[in-house]
Structure formats: C-alpha cells, structure tokens
Amino acid sequence: MRRACDSMVRYEHPTMPQLLEGIRDAVGMLYNSSGTAACFALDTSGPAAGNTGPWDYQFCTELDGQEQPYYPTNGKTDMFWDQGPFDLAAINAHCLAAWNTTPRIHHSFVQYGGVEAAASASNMVFSNGLLDPWSVFGVLSNISGNPHVIALTIPNGAHHVDLMFSHPDDPPDVITARQVEVAHMGAWIQQHAARRGRKHAPNSSSSSSSGGSS
C-alpha cells in the first residue's frame, strides 16, 4: 500500500497527466509486476465487470459486503466508472450463467451471526488495518462485557499485513499488533493446557482412599 501511494505523491504539485501516470504505476504493482505489459485491458461490462474468478464465485454464493462492481459506483463520488443502479436481477442472471447458482442474501448473518454474535464468543482478536478499505466492515472496538474478544486497529496497516512475514520497514503499530496477537494466543494455549491438566489429573481423595484400603 505504501509503495502504491508513493507512486501517486512523487510530484509536489502534479498535473492531471502526472496523476494518471501515478495511478498507472500503482495499479501496475498488481497487474504488471513483470513490467512487460503494454496496457491494461479491463472488461467493465455486466454486473461482474468481466470477473468470473474465485471472488465472483464467492460473491455469487454469499453476496459479500460492498464488493465492486456488484454494488455499483457512480463516477461522481468515487474514482470508478458509472455502473448504474444496483441490479439484483442482473446479478442473479450473471451468477446463474457463470456458476449455476444465485447469492444467498442472508448467508453471512445466518453463518456468522453478525457482530452481535461476538458478545458470546471467546479467544478472538479482530485486527483492522485502517489502510484496508475492508476495515469499515471490521470490528473496530472491544465488545462490551466480553474480555475474551479483542479489537485491534492498526492505523498504518493494509490488508492483513499483520499476518504477513515481518519486514524491516514494518510500522511500529504493525509490530505492536503482532505482539498483542501472539500474547493472546499464548494465553489461550496456557488456559487450554491448564483445563486439560485439571480434567486428566488423578483425584487425590480417591487415590488416598484406595491406598488406605490396600
């Protein structure tokens, strides 16, 4: 994320062509990592904008979040093209044609219970890199009354960067987040081991009783 942003702020007062150049280089980090592509050929047609890969299958079976381009943009309040209004009928038609299925609209709530389900959960850390647009769907604060579910916000974190291998350029808040996560996981393991130890420990009173009778 930082490298992509660097390409767009290289000029102090960029012209429009320079801004487009920066966006091109940022996008190229993903779509032109080899540096050999002459141009980006993007399909913008239909509710999936030409996408029939694994993310399209997941959307067509689960109807995940504000996934683009299924939830359209308008080209005025965002940086994308005008995709028109949300069209569930067109999405269903696309999903039937591509995967012979249609989205289960309430799947996420039925499967995971929503944020409210975390109130009765345990041994969970919700980490949210605030440079990741998906963080708006995250659990950003601790669940009231449940000390076993922790929310971490990482201001300089991108998409699951705390789960990546460490790097000398990691920001301090990413390093701290990893330390907090490891500490909690260590505590969970110790608690589980302690419970197993109590469960399998011999009953001292029965041992002494049997010993006395012999």
CSV table of C-alpha atoms in Angstrom, one decimal:
chain,number,residue,atom,x,y,z
A,1,MET,CA,0.0,0.0,0.0
A,2,ARG,CA,2.8,2.4,0.9
A,3,ARG,CA,4.6,1.7,-2.3
A,4,ALA,CA,1.4,2.2,-4.3
A,5,CYS,CA,0.8,5.5,-2.6
A,6,ASP,CA,4.4,6.6,-3.2
A,7,SER,CA,3.9,6.4,-6.9
A,8,MET,CA,1.0,8.9,-6.7
A,9,VAL,CA,2.7,11.5,-4.5
A,10,ARG,CA,6.0,11.7,-6.3
A,11,TYR,CA,5.2,15.2,-7.5
A,12,GLU,CA,4.5,18.1,-5.1
A,13,HIS,CA,2.0,19.8,-7.5
A,14,PRO,CA,1.1,17.1,-10.0
A,15,THR,CA,-0.6,17.8,-13.3
A,16,MET,CA,-3.5,15.6,-14.4
A,17,PRO,CA,-1.2,13.5,-16.7
A,18,GLN,CA,1.2,13.0,-13.8
A,19,LEU,CA,-1.6,11.9,-11.5
A,20,LEU,CA,-2.7,9.4,-14.2
A,21,GLU,CA,0.8,8.2,-14.5
A,22,GLY,CA,1.0,7.7,-10.8
A,23,ILE,CA,-2.3,5.7,-10.8
A,24,ARG,CA,-1.0,3.6,-13.7
A,25,ASP,CA,2.2,2.8,-11.8
A,26,ALA,CA,0.2,1.9,-8.6
A,27,VAL,CA,-2.1,-0.4,-10.5
A,28,GLY,CA,0.8,-1.9,-12.3
A,29,MET,CA,2.2,-3.2,-9.0
A,30,LEU,CA,-0.5,-5.8,-9.1
A,31,TYR,CA,-1.4,-6.1,-12.8
A,32,ASN,CA,2.0,-5.5,-14.3
A,33,SER,CA,4.5,-6.8,-11.8
A,34,SER,CA,6.7,-8.1,-14.7
A,35,GLY,CA,6.8,-4.7,-16.2
A,36,THR,CA,6.2,-6.1,-19.7
A,37,ALA,CA,2.5,-5.3,-20.1
A,38,ALA,CA,1.9,-2.6,-22.7
A,39,CYS,CA,-1.5,-1.7,-21.4
A,40,PHE,CA,-4.3,-2.8,-19.1
A,41,ALA,CA,-7.3,-4.4,-20.9
A,42,LEU,CA,-10.1,-4.2,-18.4
A,43,ASP,CA,-13.6,-5.5,-19.0
A,44,THR,CA,-16.2,-3.2,-17.5
A,45,SER,CA,-19.3,-4.9,-18.9
A,46,GLY,CA,-22.0,-6.6,-16.8
A,47,PRO,CA,-22.5,-6.8,-13.0
A,48,ALA,CA,-19.2,-8.6,-12.5
A,49,ALA,CA,-17.2,-6.4,-14.9
A,50,GLY,CA,-15.9,-9.5,-16.7
A,51,ASN,CA,-14.9,-11.2,-13.5
A,52,THR,CA,-15.6,-15.0,-13.4
A,53,GLY,CA,-12.8,-16.0,-11.0
A,54,PRO,CA,-12.9,-17.2,-7.4
A,55,TRP,CA,-14.1,-13.9,-5.9
A,56,ASP,CA,-17.0,-13.9,-8.3
A,57,TYR,CA,-18.0,-17.4,-7.2
A,58,GLN,CA,-17.8,-16.3,-3.5
A,59,PHE,CA,-20.0,-13.3,-4.2
A,60,CYS,CA,-22.5,-15.4,-6.2
A,61,THR,CA,-22.9,-17.8,-3.3
A,62,GLU,CA,-22.6,-15.4,-0.3
A,63,LEU,CA,-23.4,-11.9,-1.5
A,64,ASP,CA,-20.4,-10.5,0.4
A,65,GLY,CA,-20.3,-6.9,1.5
A,66,GLN,CA,-19.8,-3.9,-0.7
A,67,GLU,CA,-17.9,-5.9,-3.3
A,68,GLN,CA,-17.2,-3.9,-6.5
A,69,PRO,CA,-18.5,-3.8,-9.1
A,70,TYR,CA,-21.7,-5.7,-8.0
A,71,TYR,CA,-22.5,-2.7,-5.7
A,72,PRO,CA,-22.1,0.0,-8.4
A,73,THR,CA,-20.2,3.2,-8.3
A,74,ASN,CA,-21.4,6.4,-9.9
A,75,GLY,CA,-18.2,8.1,-11.2
A,76,LYS,CA,-19.0,11.3,-9.2
A,77,THR,CA,-18.4,10.5,-5.5
A,78,ASP,CA,-15.7,7.9,-6.3
A,79,MET,CA,-12.9,7.2,-8.8
A,80,PHE,CA,-14.7,4.5,-10.8
A,81,TRP,CA,-16.9,4.5,-13.9
A,82,ASP,CA,-20.7,5.0,-13.7
A,83,GLN,CA,-22.1,1.5,-13.3
A,84,GLY,CA,-25.8,2.4,-12.9
A,85,PRO,CA,-28.0,1.4,-10.0
A,86,PHE,CA,-27.7,-1.8,-8.0
A,87,ASP,CA,-29.5,-4.5,-10.1
A,88,LEU,CA,-30.1,-7.8,-8.2
A,89,ALA,CA,-31.9,-9.3,-11.1
A,90,ALA,CA,-28.9,-8.8,-13.3
A,91,ILE,CA,-26.6,-10.2,-10.6
A,92,ASN,CA,-28.8,-13.3,-10.3
A,93,ALA,CA,-28.8,-13.7,-14.1
A,94,HIS,CA,-25.0,-13.4,-14.2
A,95,CYS,CA,-24.4,-15.9,-11.3
A,96,LEU,CA,-26.8,-18.4,-12.9
A,97,ALA,CA,-24.9,-18.2,-16.2
A,98,ALA,CA,-21.4,-18.3,-14.6
A,99,TRP,CA,-21.9,-20.7,-11.7
A,100,ASN,CA,-25.5,-22.1,-11.9
A,101,THR,CA,-26.3,-20.5,-8.6
A,102,THR,CA,-27.7,-17.3,-7.1
A,103,PRO,CA,-26.5,-15.4,-4.0
A,104,ARG,CA,-27.8,-16.3,-0.6
A,105,ILE,CA,-28.6,-12.8,0.6
A,106,HIS,CA,-28.6,-13.5,4.3
A,107,HIS,CA,-25.8,-16.1,4.3
A,108,SER,CA,-23.3,-14.0,6.3
A,109,PHE,CA,-25.7,-13.3,9.1
A,110,VAL,CA,-27.0,-16.8,9.3
A,111,GLN,CA,-23.5,-18.3,9.1
A,112,TYR,CA,-21.6,-15.9,11.4
A,113,GLY,CA,-24.4,-14.2,13.4
A,114,GLY,CA,-23.2,-10.7,12.8
A,115,VAL,CA,-21.3,-8.5,15.2
A,116,GLU,CA,-23.7,-9.3,18.0
A,117,ALA,CA,-22.5,-13.0,18.0
A,118,ALA,CA,-19.1,-11.8,19.2
A,119,ALA,CA,-20.6,-10.9,22.5
A,120,SER,CA,-20.8,-14.6,23.4
A,121,ALA,CA,-17.6,-15.7,21.6
A,122,SER,CA,-14.1,-16.3,23.1
A,123,ASN,CA,-10.5,-16.4,22.1
A,124,MET,CA,-10.8,-14.0,19.1
A,125,VAL,CA,-8.7,-11.0,18.0
A,126,PHE,CA,-10.2,-8.8,15.3
A,127,SER,CA,-7.4,-6.9,13.6
A,128,ASN,CA,-8.1,-4.0,11.3
A,129,GLY,CA,-5.6,-2.3,9.1
A,130,LEU,CA,-7.1,1.2,8.5
A,131,LEU,CA,-5.4,1.5,5.1
A,132,ASP,CA,-7.5,-1.5,4.1
A,133,PRO,CA,-10.9,-0.3,2.7
A,134,TRP,CA,-12.4,-3.5,4.1
A,135,SER,CA,-11.8,-2.2,7.6
A,136,VAL,CA,-15.1,-0.3,7.5
A,137,PHE,CA,-16.7,-3.8,7.8
A,138,GLY,CA,-14.5,-4.8,10.7
A,139,VAL,CA,-15.0,-5.0,14.5
A,140,LEU,CA,-13.2,-1.8,15.5
A,141,SER,CA,-13.8,-1.7,19.2
A,142,ASN,CA,-13.9,-4.2,22.0
A,143,ILE,CA,-17.1,-6.0,22.7
A,144,SER,CA,-18.7,-4.6,25.8
A,145,GLY,CA,-18.7,-7.1,28.7
A,146,ASN,CA,-16.6,-9.7,26.9
A,147,PRO,CA,-12.8,-9.5,27.7
A,148,HIS,CA,-12.2,-12.6,25.6
A,149,VAL,CA,-12.8,-10.8,22.3
A,150,ILE,CA,-10.2,-8.1,21.4
A,151,ALA,CA,-10.4,-5.5,18.7
A,152,LEU,CA,-7.1,-4.1,17.3
A,153,THR,CA,-6.9,-1.1,15.0
A,154,ILE,CA,-3.7,-0.6,13.0
A,155,PRO,CA,-3.6,2.9,11.5
A,156,ASN,CA,-0.7,2.1,9.2
A,157,GLY,CA,-1.8,-1.5,8.4
A,158,ALA,CA,-3.1,-2.6,5.0
A,159,HIS,CA,-5.0,-5.8,4.1
A,160,HIS,CA,-4.0,-8.5,6.8
A,161,VAL,CA,-0.4,-7.1,6.9
A,162,ASP,CA,-0.1,-8.2,10.5
A,163,LEU,CA,-0.4,-11.8,9.3
A,164,MET,CA,2.5,-11.4,6.7
A,165,PHE,CA,6.1,-12.1,7.4
A,166,SER,CA,7.9,-9.4,9.3
A,167,HIS,CA,9.9,-6.8,7.3
A,168,PRO,CA,12.4,-4.1,8.4
A,169,ASP,CA,10.0,-1.4,7.0
A,170,ASP,CA,7.1,-2.6,9.2
A,171,PRO,CA,5.5,0.4,11.0
A,172,PRO,CA,5.6,0.3,14.8
A,173,ASP,CA,1.8,-0.2,15.1
A,174,VAL,CA,2.0,-3.3,12.9
A,175,ILE,CA,4.8,-4.7,15.1
A,176,THR,CA,2.8,-3.9,18.3
A,177,ALA,CA,-0.3,-5.6,16.8
A,178,ARG,CA,1.6,-8.8,16.2
A,179,GLN,CA,3.0,-8.8,19.7
A,180,VAL,CA,-0.5,-8.4,21.1
A,181,GLU,CA,-1.9,-11.2,19.0
A,182,VAL,CA,0.9,-13.6,20.0
A,183,ALA,CA,0.5,-12.7,23.6
A,184,HIS,CA,-3.2,-13.5,23.5
A,185,MET,CA,-2.7,-16.8,21.6
A,186,GLY,CA,-0.1,-17.8,24.2
A,187,ALA,CA,-2.5,-17.1,27.0
A,188,TRP,CA,-5.2,-19.2,25.2
A,189,ILE,CA,-2.8,-22.1,24.9
A,190,GLN,CA,-1.9,-21.9,28.5
A,191,GLN,CA,-5.5,-21.8,29.6
A,192,HIS,CA,-6.4,-24.8,27.5
A,193,ALA,CA,-3.4,-26.7,28.9
A,194,ALA,CA,-4.5,-25.9,32.4
A,195,ARG,CA,-8.0,-27.1,31.7
A,196,ARG,CA,-6.8,-30.3,30.3
A,197,GLY,CA,-4.5,-30.8,33.2
A,198,ARG,CA,-7.3,-30.4,35.7
A,199,LYS,CA,-9.5,-32.7,33.6
A,200,HIS,CA,-6.9,-35.5,33.5
A,201,ALA,CA,-5.4,-35.1,36.9
A,202,PRO,CA,-6.0,-38.1,39.3
A,203,ASN,CA,-8.5,-37.4,42.0
A,204,SER,CA,-6.4,-37.0,45.1
A,205,SER,CA,-9.1,-38.1,47.6
A,206,SER,CA,-9.9,-41.3,45.7
A,207,SER,CA,-6.2,-42.1,45.4
A,208,SER,CA,-5.7,-41.8,49.1
A,209,SER,CA,-8.9,-43.7,49.8
A,210,SER,CA,-7.9,-46.6,47.6
A,211,GLY,CA,-4.4,-46.5,49.1
A,212,GLY,CA,-5.7,-46.8,52.6
A,213,SER,CA,-7.9,-49.8,51.8
A,214,SER,CA,-5.0,-51.7,50.4
